[in-house]
Amino acid sequence: MGGEHTQETKGHRDPREKKGDDGASARESQPSAETIRHRSGGKPGDLKVVSWNTCGFTGKKIELEERFSVLNPDVLLLQETLVQQRELWIPGFQVVSQPAEDSPGKRGVAIAVRGGLSVKEVGVQGPHFCLGEIKGLFGKSVIGSVYIPCNEQTATMEDLGRAVGKLVVRKGQILLGGDWNLDRASLTAEVEKWRLDAKVIEYNGSPMTRHAWKNDRREWSTLDYFVSVGPVVCTKAVV
């Protein structure tokens, strides 16, 4: 699913779609957002995280940058960038990324943080997920951008679970956001297999944030979510 999702979550899935190399429907969605609330040195600090499956990046760079300025996120989680170079540049942001590859499902993921924050890769990285430790006046937080390809859901969730399991022992809490290509019940079941303190975050949204193959809204589903691991304190996601 493409879309922007914020933790403070603001997101939207565009129903227009096309088939990707991995058999998944490739859609640019609107962003979703989540706000993480940290307490460092006794002072709370909010971190706005926006997740967006952009379904491409280079050809729509100006449009995306204009949207980023409106959303004003602290952290951007991008999926399906389709950028094959490891360096993905966004003005005003520091970026770490996993590039797209000429292989099904490996379509590029990235984490970008605004000026005043820093990010570095941490833990085990994979072709379908990028994990980074973000530092700023609020303290530190580990956040991951995730894209689960349709034809490799179980294997990719197992790889991600192993990486997150090792990392949460050291870091204590992690927020994951992205395009999981799983409905809520299936994602919850997969996350429970990790045997970690992990849960799918509740969200507020509109019917425009749903993925659909048919016009019957009863068959629409959401595929973009935030997942918290450990004691992450955050708002209800806005889609």
C-alpha positions in Angstrom: 0.0 0.0 0.0 1.3 3.4 -0.7 0.6 6.2 1.6 1.7 8.5 4.3 1.2 7.4 7.8 2.1 9.5 10.8 2.8 8.6 14.3 1.3 11.3 15.1 -0.2 9.4 12.2 -1.6 11.0 9.2 -2.2 8.8 6.2 -4.1 8.1 3.1 -4.1 5.3 0.6 -4.7 6.3 -3.0 -7.0 3.7 -4.7 -5.1 4.1 -8.0 -2.7 1.2 -8.3 -0.6 -0.9 -10.6 1.2 -4.3 -10.3 4.7 -4.3 -8.9 7.4 -6.7 -9.8 6.7 -8.9 -6.7 3.0 -9.3 -7.7 1.9 -6.8 -5.2 -0.3 -3.9 -6.2 1.9 -0.9 -6.4 0.1 2.2 -5.1 1.2 5.6 -3.9 -0.7 6.2 -0.7 -1.1 9.3 1.2 1.0 9.7 4.3 0.1 8.4 7.7 1.5 9.7 10.9 2.2 8.9 14.5 3.5 11.0 17.4 5.8 9.5 19.8 6.0 11.0 23.2 9.4 10.8 24.9 10.5 11.9 28.3 14.1 12.7 28.6 15.6 14.4 31.6 12.1 14.8 33.0 10.9 16.8 30.0 8.4 15.4 27.5 9.1 15.7 23.8 6.9 14.8 20.9 8.3 13.3 17.7 6.1 13.3 14.6 6.7 10.3 12.4 5.2 10.1 8.9 5.1 6.8 6.9 4.5 6.9 3.2 4.6 4.4 0.4 5.5 6.8 -2.4 5.6 4.1 -5.1 8.6 5.8 -6.7 10.6 8.9 -5.8 12.9 10.4 -8.4 10.2 11.2 -11.0 7.9 12.9 -8.4 10.6 14.5 -6.3 9.3 18.0 -6.5 5.7 17.0 -5.7 6.9 14.9 -2.7 9.1 17.6 -1.3 6.2 20.1 -1.4 4.1 17.6 0.5 6.8 17.0 3.0 6.9 20.8 3.7 3.1 20.7 4.4 3.3 17.7 6.6 6.3 19.0 8.6 7.4 15.7 10.0 10.3 15.1 12.3 10.9 11.7 10.8 9.9 10.3 7.4 9.5 6.5 6.8 9.4 5.9 3.0 8.6 2.6 1.2 8.9 1.6 -2.5 11.2 4.5 -3.3 12.4 2.5 -6.4 15.8 4.3 -5.9 18.7 1.9 -6.6 21.4 4.1 -5.3 22.1 3.8 -1.6 22.2 7.6 -1.2 18.7 9.1 -1.4 18.7 12.9 -1.0 15.9 15.0 0.5 16.6 18.8 1.2 16.7 19.5 4.9 16.8 15.9 5.9 19.5 13.3 6.8 18.6 10.0 5.1 19.6 6.3 5.7 18.2 3.8 3.2 18.1 0.3 1.8 18.2 0.6 -2.1 15.9 -1.0 -4.5 17.3 -4.0 -6.3 16.6 -5.8 -9.5 14.8 -8.5 -7.6 11.1 -9.0 -6.9 9.9 -7.3 -3.7 13.2 -5.4 -3.1 11.8 -1.9 -3.9 13.7 0.4 -1.5 13.0 1.7 2.0 14.3 4.8 3.8 14.3 6.8 7.0 14.8 10.6 6.8 15.1 13.0 9.8 14.8 16.8 9.8 17.6 19.1 10.6 18.4 19.2 14.3 18.1 15.4 14.5 20.5 12.7 13.6 20.0 9.2 12.4 22.3 6.2 12.1 21.6 2.6 11.0 21.4 0.3 14.0 21.0 -3.5 14.3 20.6 -5.9 11.4 19.3 -4.3 8.2 17.4 -6.1 5.4 16.3 -5.5 1.8 12.8 -4.9 3.1 13.4 -2.9 6.2 15.7 -0.1 7.5 16.3 0.4 11.3 17.7 3.6 12.6 18.5 5.2 16.0 17.4 8.9 16.0 18.9 11.4 18.4 17.8 14.9 19.4 16.9 17.1 22.3 14.0 14.6 23.0 16.6 11.9 23.7 17.0 8.7 21.6 14.5 6.5 19.7 14.8 3.5 17.4 12.4 3.7 14.4 12.1 1.4 11.4 10.7 1.7 7.9 9.2 -1.6 6.6 7.9 -2.9 3.3 6.6 -6.5 3.4 6.4 -7.9 -0.2 3.2 -10.0 -0.9 5.0 -13.1 -2.0 7.5 -13.2 1.0 5.3 -12.2 3.9 6.1 -15.0 6.3 9.9 -15.1 5.6 10.2 -11.3 5.8 8.3 -11.1 9.0 10.5 -13.7 10.5 13.6 -11.9 9.5 12.3 -8.6 10.8 11.2 -10.3 14.1 14.7 -11.6 14.6 16.3 -8.2 13.9 13.9 -6.4 16.2 14.2 -9.0 19.0 18.0 -8.5 19.1 17.7 -4.8 19.0 15.0 -4.3 21.6 17.2 -6.1 24.2 19.7 -3.3 23.8 17.4 -0.3 23.1 14.3 -1.1 25.0 11.6 0.2 22.6 11.1 0.4 18.8 8.5 2.0 16.5 8.0 0.4 13.1 5.9 1.9 10.3 5.3 1.1 6.8 3.4 -1.0 4.2 2.9 -4.5 5.6 0.7 -5.8 2.8 -1.3 -7.6 5.6 -4.7 -6.8 7.0 -4.8 -6.0 10.7 -5.7 -9.5 11.9 -2.9 -11.1 9.9 -0.4 -8.5 11.0 -1.4 -9.0 14.6 -1.0 -12.8 14.3 2.5 -12.4 12.6 3.7 -9.9 15.3 2.5 -12.2 18.1 4.9 -14.9 16.7 7.8 -12.7 17.7 7.0 -13.2 21.4 7.9 -9.7 22.1 5.9 -6.8 23.7 4.7 -5.8 20.3 1.3 -4.5 19.2 -0.4 -2.8 16.2 -1.2 0.8 17.0 -4.8 2.0 16.9 -5.5 4.6 14.3 -8.1 7.2 13.2 -8.8 7.5 9.5 -11.2 7.7 6.6 -12.3 5.2 4.0 -9.8 6.8 1.6 -7.0 5.0 3.6 -8.2 1.6 2.6 -6.8 -0.8 0.0 -9.4 -2.2 -2.4 -9.7 -4.4 -5.5 -13.5 -3.9 -5.6 -15.9 -1.0 -5.1 -17.7 -2.9 -2.2 -16.4 -1.1 0.9 -17.1 -4.1 3.0 -14.1 -5.8 1.3 -11.7 -2.9 1.7 -8.8 -3.3 4.1 -5.9 -1.3 5.5 -2.3 -2.4 4.9 -0.2 0.4 6.3 0.3 0.4 10.1 2.6 1.4 12.9 3.8 -1.4 15.2 5.3 -0.6 18.7 7.7 -2.9 20.4 8.3 -2.3 24.1 7.0 0.7 26.1 6.6 3.2 23.2 4.2 6.0 24.2 2.4 7.5 21.2 -0.8 9.0 20.1 -3.4 7.2 18.1 -2.3 7.1 14.5 -3.9 9.5 12.0 -4.5 8.3 8.5 
